[in-house]
XYZ file of C-alpha atoms in Angstrom:
478
model
C 29.002 7.593 29.531
C 28.107 9.399 26.302
C 28.195 7.223 23.200
C 30.139 8.826 20.299
C 27.923 10.113 17.497
C 28.718 10.552 13.800
C 26.390 11.581 10.998
C 26.008 10.719 7.327
C 24.049 13.218 5.214
C 23.045 12.053 1.742
C 23.752 14.861 -0.752
C 24.563 12.896 -3.910
C 21.295 12.989 -5.860
C 20.785 14.897 -9.090
C 17.165 15.876 -8.536
C 15.909 15.591 -12.107
C 12.454 16.895 -11.170
C 13.991 20.255 -10.291
C 14.716 20.640 -14.024
C 17.894 22.506 -13.218
C 21.572 22.397 -14.053
C 22.213 22.919 -10.343
C 22.340 19.941 -7.964
C 19.120 19.698 -5.957
C 20.743 20.096 -2.536
C 22.282 23.424 -3.621
C 18.968 25.148 -4.277
C 18.502 27.793 -1.582
C 15.933 27.988 1.177
C 16.037 31.227 3.183
C 19.589 32.028 2.144
C 21.138 28.607 2.646
C 21.326 25.527 0.415
C 18.807 22.799 1.233
C 21.513 20.482 2.538
C 22.766 23.055 5.061
C 19.772 22.453 7.337
C 20.218 18.716 8.058
C 23.958 19.364 8.378
C 23.272 22.071 10.982
C 20.984 19.774 12.933
C 23.616 17.023 13.004
C 26.275 19.454 14.196
C 23.937 20.865 16.867
C 23.465 17.335 18.147
C 27.239 17.057 18.598
C 27.926 14.677 15.708
C 31.616 14.426 14.888
C 32.577 13.681 12.250
C 29.785 14.600 9.850
C 30.060 12.937 6.438
C 28.254 14.558 3.495
C 27.971 11.955 0.729
C 28.313 13.797 -2.580
C 27.833 12.574 -6.127
C 26.187 14.737 -8.775
C 28.243 17.945 -9.113
C 30.379 16.686 -6.244
C 32.941 19.492 -6.387
C 30.304 22.243 -6.378
C 28.389 20.638 -3.517
C 31.546 20.185 -1.453
C 32.641 23.789 -2.027
C 29.252 25.099 -0.958
C 29.151 22.989 2.199
C 32.699 23.959 3.193
C 31.869 27.631 2.651
C 28.873 27.401 5.004
C 30.672 25.249 7.609
C 34.346 26.297 7.441
C 35.274 24.971 10.897
C 32.959 21.945 11.132
C 34.366 18.395 11.526
C 33.495 17.332 7.965
C 34.701 14.296 6.044
C 33.377 14.006 2.492
C 32.522 10.749 0.754
C 31.856 10.194 -2.949
C 29.101 8.016 -4.395
C 30.404 7.459 -7.916
C 27.166 5.975 -9.293
C 23.574 6.588 -8.240
C 22.721 3.050 -7.096
C 20.385 3.751 -4.196
C 20.422 4.985 -0.636
C 22.171 1.949 0.838
C 24.978 2.357 -1.666
C 25.201 6.054 -0.760
C 25.635 5.271 2.949
C 28.092 2.497 2.126
C 30.190 5.151 0.336
C 30.793 6.770 3.742
C 32.344 3.658 5.300
C 35.945 4.610 4.547
C 35.387 8.104 5.993
C 34.206 6.473 9.249
C 36.608 3.526 9.369
C 38.106 4.773 12.648
C 34.713 5.560 14.224
C 32.929 3.346 16.744
C 29.567 4.524 18.051
C 26.208 5.583 16.648
C 25.638 6.901 13.147
C 22.820 9.343 12.418
C 21.635 9.082 8.805
C 19.859 12.078 7.262
C 18.759 13.060 3.774
C 20.253 16.228 2.339
C 16.924 17.282 0.814
C 14.941 17.314 4.082
C 15.453 20.832 5.462
C 12.765 21.006 8.154
C 13.873 18.275 10.563
C 14.119 19.658 14.092
C 16.854 19.180 16.627
C 14.186 18.188 19.169
C 13.070 15.342 16.904
C 16.603 14.001 16.603
C 17.021 14.217 20.366
C 13.774 12.238 20.766
C 15.090 9.660 18.286
C 18.256 9.311 20.346
C 16.208 8.803 23.516
C 14.029 6.173 21.809
C 17.127 4.371 20.571
C 18.599 4.345 24.050
C 15.358 2.985 25.480
C 14.925 0.250 22.873
C 18.399 -1.159 23.289
C 18.370 -2.262 19.638
C 20.842 -1.619 16.821
C 18.608 0.703 14.776
C 15.901 3.284 15.386
C 13.921 5.329 12.870
C 11.573 8.262 12.388
C 8.177 7.671 10.783
C 5.426 9.987 9.561
C 1.794 9.774 8.429
C 1.196 11.946 5.339
C -2.334 12.600 4.121
C -1.386 10.877 0.865
C 1.213 8.145 1.438
C 1.645 7.401 -2.268
C 5.300 6.983 -3.129
C 6.519 6.522 0.435
C 7.870 3.341 1.982
C 5.434 1.818 4.494
C 6.434 0.957 8.057
C 5.225 -2.595 8.653
C 4.556 -3.640 12.242
C 3.714 -6.950 13.871
C 2.313 -6.941 17.397
C 3.124 -3.222 17.466
C 6.789 -3.790 16.709
C 8.529 -2.462 13.579
C 9.617 -5.459 11.495
C 10.387 -4.007 8.065
C 9.886 -1.170 5.612
C 8.395 -1.911 2.198
C 8.893 0.597 -0.616
C 5.694 1.730 -2.341
C 6.541 0.075 -5.665
C 7.228 -3.238 -3.934
C 4.225 -3.097 -1.573
C 1.171 -5.315 -1.854
C -2.289 -3.694 -2.082
C -2.791 -4.529 1.587
C 0.534 -2.948 2.602
C -0.292 0.196 0.641
C -3.231 0.740 2.993
C -0.758 1.353 5.830
C -0.612 5.079 6.690
C 2.632 5.074 8.661
C 5.523 5.868 6.332
C 9.292 5.970 6.473
C 10.826 9.439 6.986
C 14.318 8.338 5.943
C 15.958 9.287 9.264
C 17.851 6.591 11.158
C 20.122 6.145 14.141
C 22.263 3.017 13.790
C 25.021 1.312 15.743
C 28.188 1.375 13.616
C 29.029 -2.194 14.665
C 25.838 -3.324 12.883
C 25.701 -0.798 10.053
C 28.653 -1.696 7.858
C 28.185 -5.478 8.105
C 24.481 -5.160 7.281
C 25.106 -2.831 4.325
C 27.455 -5.399 2.812
C 24.575 -7.909 2.722
C 21.973 -5.699 1.048
C 20.968 -6.785 -2.454
C 19.165 -4.977 -5.281
C 16.347 -7.484 -5.865
C 13.512 -4.962 -5.994
C 11.375 -3.048 -8.480
C 13.933 -0.264 -8.776
C 16.992 -2.478 -9.040
C 18.607 -0.316 -6.350
C 20.251 -0.945 -2.991
C 17.599 0.157 -0.478
C 18.699 1.505 2.878
C 15.283 0.480 4.179
C 16.412 -3.164 4.030
C 18.449 -2.431 7.161
C 15.237 -2.317 9.196
C 14.329 -5.965 8.675
C 17.923 -7.003 9.425
C 17.879 -4.937 12.623
C 14.485 -6.337 13.683
C 15.961 -9.827 13.468
C 18.453 -8.851 16.179
C 16.116 -7.052 18.565
C 13.585 -4.237 18.904
C 13.624 -1.337 16.430
C 13.087 1.989 18.162
C 10.806 4.531 16.531
C 9.265 7.951 16.948
C 6.742 9.722 14.720
C 7.264 13.242 13.359
C 4.864 15.566 11.605
C 4.845 15.093 7.853
C 5.933 18.682 7.182
C 9.055 18.184 9.249
C 10.123 15.040 7.439
C 9.003 16.037 3.932
C 11.698 16.368 1.302
C 12.155 18.577 -1.747
C 11.666 17.013 -5.165
C 10.680 19.964 -7.352
C 10.427 23.736 -7.207
C 6.853 23.649 -5.932
C 8.002 21.652 -2.909
C 11.044 23.926 -2.558
C 8.752 26.935 -2.108
C 6.448 24.972 0.194
C 9.340 23.971 2.479
C 10.629 27.560 2.457
C 7.212 28.872 3.514
C 7.019 26.313 6.324
C 10.473 27.241 7.554
C 9.678 30.947 7.290
C 6.522 30.453 9.357
C 8.429 28.409 11.956
C 11.164 31.044 12.339
C 8.694 33.942 12.432
C 6.539 32.202 15.032
C 9.582 31.610 17.224
C 10.508 35.301 17.151
C 6.940 36.421 17.867
C 6.732 34.081 20.846
C 9.969 35.649 22.089
C 8.687 39.210 22.114
C 9.117 40.475 18.546
C 6.194 42.108 16.713
C 5.777 41.128 13.054
C 3.066 43.288 11.521
C 2.633 40.903 8.587
C 4.416 37.572 9.182
C 3.463 36.236 5.753
C 5.680 38.828 4.053
C 8.479 38.960 6.652
C 11.648 37.102 5.663
C 14.018 36.166 8.510
C 16.819 33.690 7.964
C 17.769 31.114 10.568
C 20.520 32.472 12.791
C 19.243 36.072 12.897
C 18.925 37.424 16.461
C 16.220 39.971 17.404
C 15.648 41.602 20.790
C 12.281 41.893 22.487
C 9.877 44.766 21.787
C 11.330 45.214 18.320
C 8.766 45.756 15.555
C 9.101 44.658 11.936
C 6.803 46.156 9.303
C 5.655 44.204 6.217
C 8.170 43.020 3.615
C 11.217 43.314 5.880
C 14.171 41.009 5.107
C 16.785 40.049 7.730
C 19.536 37.765 6.470
C 23.021 36.525 7.266
C 24.505 37.042 10.721
C 22.218 39.979 11.491
C 21.689 41.022 15.114
C 18.916 43.469 16.027
C 18.606 44.863 19.542
C 15.618 45.722 21.721
C 12.988 48.378 20.942
C 14.086 48.716 17.340
C 11.590 49.727 14.650
C 12.256 48.496 11.113
C 10.107 50.053 8.410
C 8.419 48.449 5.442
C 10.611 46.998 2.719
C 13.884 47.407 4.609
C 16.673 44.888 3.984
C 19.372 44.080 6.561
C 22.188 41.654 5.725
C 24.977 40.629 8.105
C 24.485 43.834 10.105
C 24.060 44.789 13.744
C 21.543 47.341 15.005
C 21.637 48.464 18.637
C 18.742 49.204 20.978
C 16.231 51.956 20.288
C 17.123 52.598 16.654
C 14.484 53.542 14.093
C 14.912 52.326 10.519
C 12.431 53.981 8.190
C 10.991 52.254 5.097
C 13.103 50.896 2.257
C 16.466 51.280 3.955
C 19.238 48.824 3.067
C 22.068 47.741 5.382
C 24.869 45.407 4.306
C 27.640 44.450 6.725
C 27.041 47.633 8.711
C 27.083 48.421 12.422
C 24.509 50.820 13.848
C 24.631 52.214 17.383
C 21.827 52.975 19.820
C 18.998 55.405 19.076
C 19.979 56.112 15.480
C 17.469 57.183 12.841
C 17.971 55.839 9.318
C 16.100 56.443 6.080
C 13.751 56.294 4.397
C 15.654 55.054 1.334
C 19.085 55.163 2.970
C 21.802 52.709 1.997
C 24.566 51.604 4.376
C 27.210 49.614 2.537
C 29.941 47.367 4.036
C 32.206 48.981 6.593
C 29.685 51.566 7.785
C 30.006 52.101 11.548
C 27.609 54.481 13.301
C 27.894 55.610 16.912
C 24.852 56.524 18.999
C 22.151 58.945 17.803
C 23.386 59.269 14.228
C 20.811 60.407 11.640
C 21.119 59.310 8.001
C 18.150 60.454 5.980
C 16.577 59.854 2.606
C 18.915 58.871 -0.226
C 22.060 58.986 1.894
C 24.663 56.369 1.010
C 27.647 55.369 3.139
C 30.557 53.008 2.566
C 33.477 52.406 4.940
C 32.293 55.450 6.845
C 32.551 55.900 10.601
C 30.253 58.555 12.074
C 30.534 59.808 15.643
C 27.771 60.364 18.147
C 24.986 62.709 17.078
C 26.257 63.350 13.559
C 23.717 63.915 10.790
C 23.430 63.626 7.025
C 19.737 64.044 6.432
C 19.467 64.355 2.655
C 21.019 63.165 -0.589
C 24.665 62.590 0.397
C 27.441 60.112 -0.336
C 29.972 59.443 2.418
C 32.616 56.909 1.409
C 35.953 56.099 3.087
C 35.223 58.741 5.703
C 36.072 59.304 9.359
C 33.470 61.687 10.749
C 33.509 62.974 14.309
C 30.693 63.752 16.734
C 27.967 66.382 16.178
C 28.833 66.855 12.507
C 26.184 68.215 10.131
C 26.497 67.186 6.491
C 24.309 69.209 4.138
C 22.202 67.945 1.250
C 24.049 67.035 -1.919
C 27.427 66.611 -0.207
C 29.786 63.933 -1.528
C 33.181 62.629 -0.572
C 35.262 62.290 -3.731
C 37.170 59.260 -2.464
C 38.314 57.577 -5.700
C 40.943 59.021 -8.017
C 40.559 56.325 -10.651
C 43.257 54.136 -9.116
C 43.145 54.377 -5.317
C 40.611 55.135 -2.591
C 41.398 58.004 -0.195
C 40.037 59.025 3.213
C 38.101 62.142 4.182
C 38.317 63.174 7.842
C 35.850 65.539 9.504
C 36.515 66.611 13.086
C 33.971 67.076 15.855
C 31.345 69.770 15.339
C 32.075 70.316 11.657
C 29.365 71.909 9.490
C 29.337 71.018 5.787
C 27.120 73.237 3.637
C 24.877 71.808 0.938
C 26.239 70.717 -2.445
C 29.844 70.510 -1.252
C 32.509 68.199 -2.611
C 35.225 66.916 -0.308
C 38.129 65.771 -2.507
C 40.089 63.160 -0.592
C 42.564 62.875 0.945
C 41.457 65.867 2.955
C 40.853 66.869 6.586
C 38.397 69.382 7.999
C 39.353 70.356 11.546
C 37.145 70.520 14.640
C 34.424 73.153 14.503
C 35.214 74.247 10.957
C 32.547 75.351 8.469
C 32.417 74.595 4.763
C 30.178 76.984 2.832
C 27.482 75.656 0.516
C 28.684 74.778 -2.971
C 32.341 74.528 -1.943
C 34.857 72.134 -3.440
C 37.372 71.339 -0.695
C 40.735 70.248 -2.118
C 43.026 71.051 0.810
C 42.857 70.717 4.568
C 40.649 73.142 6.514
C 42.099 74.239 9.885
C 39.931 73.939 13.011
C 37.460 76.781 13.470
C 37.889 78.042 9.900
C 35.423 78.788 7.124
C 36.188 77.278 3.724
C 34.461 78.806 0.688
C 35.231 78.294 -3.000
C 32.745 80.238 -5.121
C 33.036 82.629 -8.073
C 31.670 86.113 -7.321
C 27.965 86.456 -8.078
C 27.183 88.728 -11.049
C 23.670 90.207 -11.487
C 22.996 91.396 -15.087
C 20.013 93.734 -14.803
C 17.558 93.745 -17.718
C 19.037 90.550 -19.205
C 15.701 88.701 -19.317
C 13.890 91.464 -21.260
C 16.744 91.754 -23.760
C 16.668 87.987 -24.298
C 12.890 88.028 -24.915
C 13.298 90.852 -27.441
C 15.964 88.949 -29.365
C 13.775 85.832 -29.468
C 10.750 87.842 -30.748
C 12.820 89.499 -33.489
C 14.167 86.124 -34.580
C 10.647 84.656 -34.777
C 9.410 87.570 -36.975
C 12.296 87.058 -39.414
C 11.188 83.468 -40.048
C 13.386 80.416 -40.399
C 16.808 81.059 -41.844
C 17.639 79.477 -45.196
C 20.115 76.583 -44.994
C 23.427 77.152 -46.682
C 24.439 74.952 -49.583
C 26.779 72.827 -47.534
C 24.154 71.941 -44.922
C 21.489 71.319 -47.581
C 23.624 68.563 -49.001
């Protein structure tokens, strides 16, 4: 029988060392606030409910968490005063008053904890049969961390660094601040914790000694990098780099080529198919999905977009909330804005911009075009300098191009307008009314050649130069 699991994630701290007006847990790492990562791990483990304990900038923190987890089983708790970690967990008691099972306790500023570690903690807890289990770590410099004190190999207590004796400070094993606790023990024990320590705070670590008095304390050890928190902006960048390296390594081991992993930015949750190649300085963020055998050129940025198999994205192309079909060719320097939907084998070349544009199979706009609010059929050719004039100052209007349409260079399509199947629009045309299928639309003034005009102009200029500068009239001389 599976024991019910809840989670408490401590997100109440101010984070004064960040030197920021923003709450520490809201500072971003790879596109998500710090606190989103331990929350994700708890949810992946099946915790329900999950209780973020908020305090400093409580409303802002709650709004951010709800925005990132709109359907998650969240119950928020408020720590009104910053009186220590035990007090923070105690603030969650009312949110879990109807819960009976195990409570996972995580810190909101520890973004690198792995699901596998939490699963190992759960297994150790099950094996120990005790009321509390914890994660420890062994940093190269343990200064500032609580020490895990053992007797006969068994965990008996945790002593905070400021309260530790010189002998205890020699201990290398440190507390990672991650616990799994039986709810039947947790709330009663928290009520008995006192603040008789160097900080004058209610330490959550005091639970360990209370638990050891009732039976064995389970433990596992994690790598320091996984359990390390964020206290300032230097550590924020360090954690981000570690997470970036972890994500990039995972993708490479699953068949993706990263030419320069150190400069490749991939957010957690991005999916990439095998045999896809990413050049240096590529950014993939949001709910982006990239298929197999895709090539993404240097400096390209993809956000919340999907790219199907076999597509080539040339350098410095930007996609935002766009959908790209198979075997397309994009860029360099193309921009696909929200609502762009490309069928197979579409070509969008350098300095082409699209927005709410749907292009059919095999259509092309290879140079310097803007296609907004457009429905474009298959095998359409859009010439250089073409724009859809979709905005009249108040409303947006749609341009429709049928299959096989040819649009000459430097044309303006003034929406709402339709160009029928197989029609041609001559270069330099301003289209203001519908073009029937198979027609040619041209709007140009007749060309006039004035022979000898250049020589006459040169003669006038020479005569003017010989006459010297004209004298200013009285009015202009002031």
